[in-house]
Amino acid sequence: MKIVFFTTAHNSLSQRAFVELVDRGHTVIVVIASSEDVMLEAVEREHPDLIVAPMLKKVIPASIWQQHTCIIVHPGIKGDRGPSSLDWAILNACEEWGVTLLQAGAEMDAGDIWASRTFSMRGGSKSHLYRHEVTEAAIQGLLETIAKFESKTFVPEPLDYSRKDVKGCLQACMKQADRAIDWAEPSASILRKIRCADSFPGILDTVLGMQCYLYDAHEEDVLRGTPGQIIAKRDGAICRATGDGAIWITHLKQKGTDGQPSFKLPATHVLGDRLDHVQEAPLAVDQWCIGRTYREIWYEERHAVGYLHFDFYNGAMSTDQCQRLREAFLLIRRRPTKVIVLMGGTDFWSNGIHLNMIEATDDPAHESWRNIQAMNDLVRELITTESHLVISALQGTAGAGGVILALAADCVYARKGIVLHPHYKGMGNLYGSEYWTYLLPKRVGREKARELTEALLPISSRTAQQIGLLDDAFEEDAASFREHIRELAEELASSHRYEPMLEEKRQARKNDEERKPLQVYRNEELQRMWLNFFGADRSYHLARKNFVYKGLMPDHDRGDERGRTGGHVEFTAGHDAGWHYGRQPARDGYCGRASMTAEILDGRAMSAEMKAELRGEMRRFVEKQGQAPGLGIVRVGGDAASGVYSKTILRVAADVGITAHLEQLPVNTSADELRALLVQLNNDQAVHGILVQMPLPAHLSQKMVAATIASSKDIDGISSRSVGNLFLGLPSFLPSTAAAVMEILERTHTPLEGRRVVVISRSNVVGKPLGMMLLQKNATVTICHSYTTNLAALTRQADVLVAAAGRPRLVTDEMVKPGAVVIDVGINALPDGGIVGDVDFASVREVAGAITPVPGGVGPLTNVVLLKQCVQAAWQLAGEKKEWTSTACQISAYAGNDADHWHRMVATHTIVSASWEIAKPRFK
Ligand code: NAP
């Protein structure tokens, strides 16, 4: 079946549901449902058999649920309704709770019931319950629902409060006042309040005079103090006295001041020197202690097996945590045991470097570097351990470097039902280190390693086992998994196979080292990481900021955000603060599709995103100037394609608020008449951009048009002044198709610097301008045309391949380098009326890393780029010293607003001097 997910965030439940359904052969398309439009557009495009909402905070439009079956996964028992179900169940200490799968309808959470499950509640935070009990119940319920749906005979049960098994009711949205803490209360009650708000929204309280949200609370059975007093600190956490004891709080988020967002950090980091008077309460990793307390890293030993636990919040590992874990590992490696089991934490094994801690430093690039080095140092110790057999026991989710950390062990086992993200690129094209180029292909083979790191999709423990990433996956609940691991480890330690296995491992390591030293893998990876952290491409820094701030950038970072990406949110917030992977969650729309190799670069979604940005820009313009920008479109004659294009531009212009009008001239219009109209538009103050539709009738010259349109209104970049400026790397209007290609590359964070880009076209509207823009991005560009010999040999070298030849399916799979980004500009009408691009989509999608479809790729962006340039023209004509914000226009490497530099350019390049009068107002 084709199933579309509408979800507010691709969180742990959504990811688990995704992998379970994909494993069962369904095609699943995840849509981050940020608006009604996104949902409507997705349904129109995908025609799904079924819609599932694993975690949706928005209402599904009636036109969708009236025509499609939409299943809502509600984290409450039958009859329960409202947005704070699990919060109330925890706060009210319910002993049993459940999950209900119901059909979307007019009333929220009151639709017909397809399935439900109940479970016993135990202590633990909302996020912990959500990742375990709720997710397991939801998956069972979802699989049952899908079987019922496929049977086509099942009739869901209407919600009927008179039924005995319907015990829930409508519950209000929980407010901060409902959770407010009085520190004289018993620990149990305070714990419930913090846990029912964990990990979102957090409970608001005052700590040492600072307003903060509190997260991740743990019992403390020994320490005591005056209620409310901070009595100890340990591993970044604070211990606070309650009415009958004390509790630990590991994380705080300072309440934003002046509306500025903030993010979660270890409590001691947030409170800083306010804690100077508070005593450290250190606990050695192997220290036995009475009762319950909080510790991040601890060790236990039994029957020649050492168990190293490391339970880092959300699986993130800071430089300090990596160093402490490495020291703990070295300590226990000296113990006379035979097997070491790395246990991770219950919810998370590891998610690699600690993005929040990196963001909190003054120099995030430097801290990123330190953090990856510390991870590498830890992984190296695991790989080179010759005294023990090492087992990784994944109780919880792992991502990026966290997955690779696990692979450094000799055996890798996981709990059934965990989800793995064995890739880095989703975080702003991060290359990744942790010796992944050694460890990953060793386990799964080179081809599969490439596939995993490029696909950016979550995988189930079942799939991971099938491809050899895991040795085995067993037991659904964490306690049974731990017990099973103990049995395995003890059996291994006492097995007669132990010594031969250890010897085999030493020999294999020696051979591997001779073939290629570990240090070489590390150096190669770090070279790429250095570029990610310190290079000109800021994608990683931007992606990290978006992730950390959950898309709500603080003011001081907004300029960077706009300048670099057009300001879209790369990562989404949700129940999980763990990394959410994939380029596609970056934007409204697709988040992952399971049944194909290449990522589909969805031009429609990007166009919607650009339109939203443009509407904001329009609002600012109208507020300031009192009128909307105007666009004049000129069409001579009746060319069908240009007629369609004109209509589209008029529609999109109306949609974003630009006043556009079409001047339709008869086919026999003379050159003088056309020139007169263009001069009139040049002088019309209400018109800020002029577009002349091509092709013109044969008797009219394109050159005359390019020479007549005022360069200040030349929004499609056809005049020689625009072309000259583009050539010189100065700010200029750009041909919109070429600029649309650049928009796609920018918005998908496709690296260009130093990469080989092949463009099939040398036309004035695509190939030549695109070649210039790519050169400005420091790509190595090859331009091909109809005289190029051995085209395939050149295209096969391309990291990025752009096809704009106007030849149906010219580019086939054997012409594409595996993993390449393929942009198809071609629009070719087939005799049967169908439209195809220049790329044979069906075969190339199996080879490429990412590909634009036709239709739905470059096309939808072209007209929005044009309109964006119209708004830019309007700002400039209004004399505004406005940043040149078009992503593609950032080619102006040495332009900016530097008037002196401009003067120097004018002195040396006569072609530029013509632009001076027009550009001057920008520097006033
Ligand atoms: P064009 O002016 O005809 O240019 C085509 C270019 O491709 C020329 O440089 C040509 O080489 C080269 N070429 C043709 N056949 C080739 C082959 N077999 N091998 C290598 N190179 C070859 O066309 P255009 O106006 O740039 O448009 C190109 C395509 O893009 C068309 O399909 C058009 O419909 C589409 N398009 C799409 C959009 C959009 O918004 N998506 C916008 C505009 C155009 P020579 O120079 O040697 O002839």
mmCIF file of C-alpha atoms and ligand atoms in Angstrom, residues 645 736-737 740 760-767 784-788 791 803-807 810 824-828 836 838 857-863, ligand 1:
data_model
loop_
_atom_site.group_PDB
_atom_site.id
_atom_site.type_symbol
_atom_site.label_atom_id
_atom_site.label_comp_id
_atom_site.label_asym_id
_atom_site.label_seq_id
_atom_site.Cartn_x
_atom_site.Cartn_y
_atom_site.Cartn_z
ATOM 1 C CA TYR A 645 4.180 30.196 -18.670
ATOM 2 C CA SER A 736 15.695 32.463 -13.809
ATOM 3 C CA THR A 737 16.140 28.840 -14.937
ATOM 4 C CA ALA A 740 16.481 27.964 -10.064
ATOM 5 C CA ILE A 760 24.965 19.691 -20.609
ATOM 6 C CA SER A 761 24.106 22.992 -22.279
ATOM 7 C CA ARG A 762 25.827 26.134 -23.398
ATOM 8 C CA SER A 763 22.628 28.053 -24.033
ATOM 9 C CA ASN A 764 22.391 31.681 -22.961
ATOM 10 C CA VAL A 765 19.524 30.981 -20.572
ATOM 11 C CA VAL A 766 20.837 27.861 -18.848
ATOM 12 C CA GLY A 767 24.324 26.523 -19.550
ATOM 13 C CA CYS A 784 29.088 20.114 -22.687
ATOM 14 C CA HIS A 785 27.179 20.730 -25.924
ATOM 15 C CA SER A 786 26.177 19.014 -29.113
ATOM 16 C CA TYR A 787 29.773 18.895 -30.367
ATOM 17 C CA THR A 788 31.132 17.298 -27.202
ATOM 18 C CA LEU A 791 29.699 12.799 -23.368
ATOM 19 C CA ALA A 803 21.055 18.229 -18.017
ATOM 20 C CA ALA A 804 19.485 21.016 -20.116
ATOM 21 C CA ALA A 805 19.854 19.787 -23.678
ATOM 22 C CA GLY A 806 16.184 19.568 -24.554
ATOM 23 C CA ARG A 807 16.684 15.903 -25.604
ATOM 24 C CA LEU A 810 19.471 11.760 -23.082
ATOM 25 C CA ASP A 824 17.085 17.703 -14.875
ATOM 26 C CA VAL A 825 16.170 21.013 -16.511
ATOM 27 C CA GLY A 826 14.743 19.537 -19.695
ATOM 28 C CA ILE A 827 11.045 19.727 -20.482
ATOM 29 C CA ASN A 828 10.248 17.604 -23.518
ATOM 30 C CA VAL A 836 9.718 13.959 -19.783
ATOM 31 C CA ASP A 838 16.486 15.019 -20.351
ATOM 32 C CA GLY A 857 11.741 19.642 -10.156
ATOM 33 C CA VAL A 858 13.337 22.777 -11.612
ATOM 34 C CA GLY A 859 10.138 24.037 -13.253
ATOM 35 C CA PRO A 860 8.181 25.110 -10.147
ATOM 36 C CA LEU A 861 11.140 27.153 -8.912
ATOM 37 C CA THR A 862 11.785 29.095 -12.095
ATOM 38 C CA ASN A 863 8.826 31.445 -11.846
HETATM 39 P P1 NAP B 1 18.724 25.294 -26.230
HETATM 40 O O1 NAP B 1 18.932 26.751 -26.378
HETATM 41 O O2 NAP B 1 18.306 24.487 -27.400
HETATM 42 O O3 NAP B 1 20.086 24.680 -25.653
HETATM 43 C C1 NAP B 1 20.321 23.301 -25.569
HETATM 44 C C2 NAP B 1 21.771 23.064 -25.245
HETATM 45 O O4 NAP B 1 21.999 21.672 -25.128
HETATM 46 C C3 NAP B 1 22.719 23.563 -26.318
HETATM 47 O O5 NAP B 1 23.877 24.099 -25.739
HETATM 48 C C4 NAP B 1 23.048 22.312 -27.110
HETATM 49 O O6 NAP B 1 24.323 22.315 -27.704
HETATM 50 C C5 NAP B 1 23.019 21.261 -26.049
HETATM 51 N N1 NAP B 1 22.691 19.958 -26.576
HETATM 52 C C6 NAP B 1 21.628 19.618 -27.367
HETATM 53 N N2 NAP B 1 21.667 18.301 -27.662
HETATM 54 C C7 NAP B 1 22.789 17.810 -27.083
HETATM 55 C C8 NAP B 1 23.402 16.500 -27.036
HETATM 56 N N3 NAP B 1 22.858 15.471 -27.661
HETATM 57 N N4 NAP B 1 24.541 16.364 -26.353
HETATM 58 C C9 NAP B 1 25.115 17.425 -25.731
HETATM 59 N N5 NAP B 1 24.571 18.654 -25.735
HETATM 60 C C10 NAP B 1 23.433 18.856 -26.394
HETATM 61 O O7 NAP B 1 17.668 24.988 -25.120
HETATM 62 P P2 NAP B 1 17.274 25.811 -23.786
HETATM 63 O O8 NAP B 1 16.364 26.907 -24.092
HETATM 64 O O9 NAP B 1 18.499 26.108 -22.993
HETATM 65 O O10 NAP B 1 16.429 24.686 -23.008
HETATM 66 C C11 NAP B 1 16.972 23.416 -22.732
HETATM 67 C C12 NAP B 1 15.917 22.523 -22.110
HETATM 68 O O11 NAP B 1 15.517 23.105 -20.882
HETATM 69 C C13 NAP B 1 14.630 22.381 -22.929
HETATM 70 O O12 NAP B 1 14.134 21.076 -22.764
HETATM 71 C C14 NAP B 1 13.698 23.376 -22.306
HETATM 72 O O13 NAP B 1 12.349 23.027 -22.472
HETATM 73 C C15 NAP B 1 14.107 23.274 -20.851
HETATM 74 N N6 NAP B 1 13.813 24.473 -20.067
HETATM 75 C C16 NAP B 1 13.286 24.266 -18.860
HETATM 76 C C17 NAP B 1 12.997 25.334 -18.049
HETATM 77 C C18 NAP B 1 12.451 25.078 -16.664
HETATM 78 O O14 NAP B 1 11.952 25.979 -16.065
HETATM 79 N N7 NAP B 1 12.570 23.875 -16.148
HETATM 80 C C19 NAP B 1 13.232 26.630 -18.478
HETATM 81 C C20 NAP B 1 13.838 26.819 -19.725
HETATM 82 C C21 NAP B 1 14.131 25.729 -20.503
HETATM 83 P P3 NAP B 1 24.677 23.335 -28.913
HETATM 84 O O15 NAP B 1 24.907 24.632 -28.267
HETATM 85 O O16 NAP B 1 25.920 22.740 -29.508
HETATM 86 O O17 NAP B 1 23.507 23.309 -29.840
#
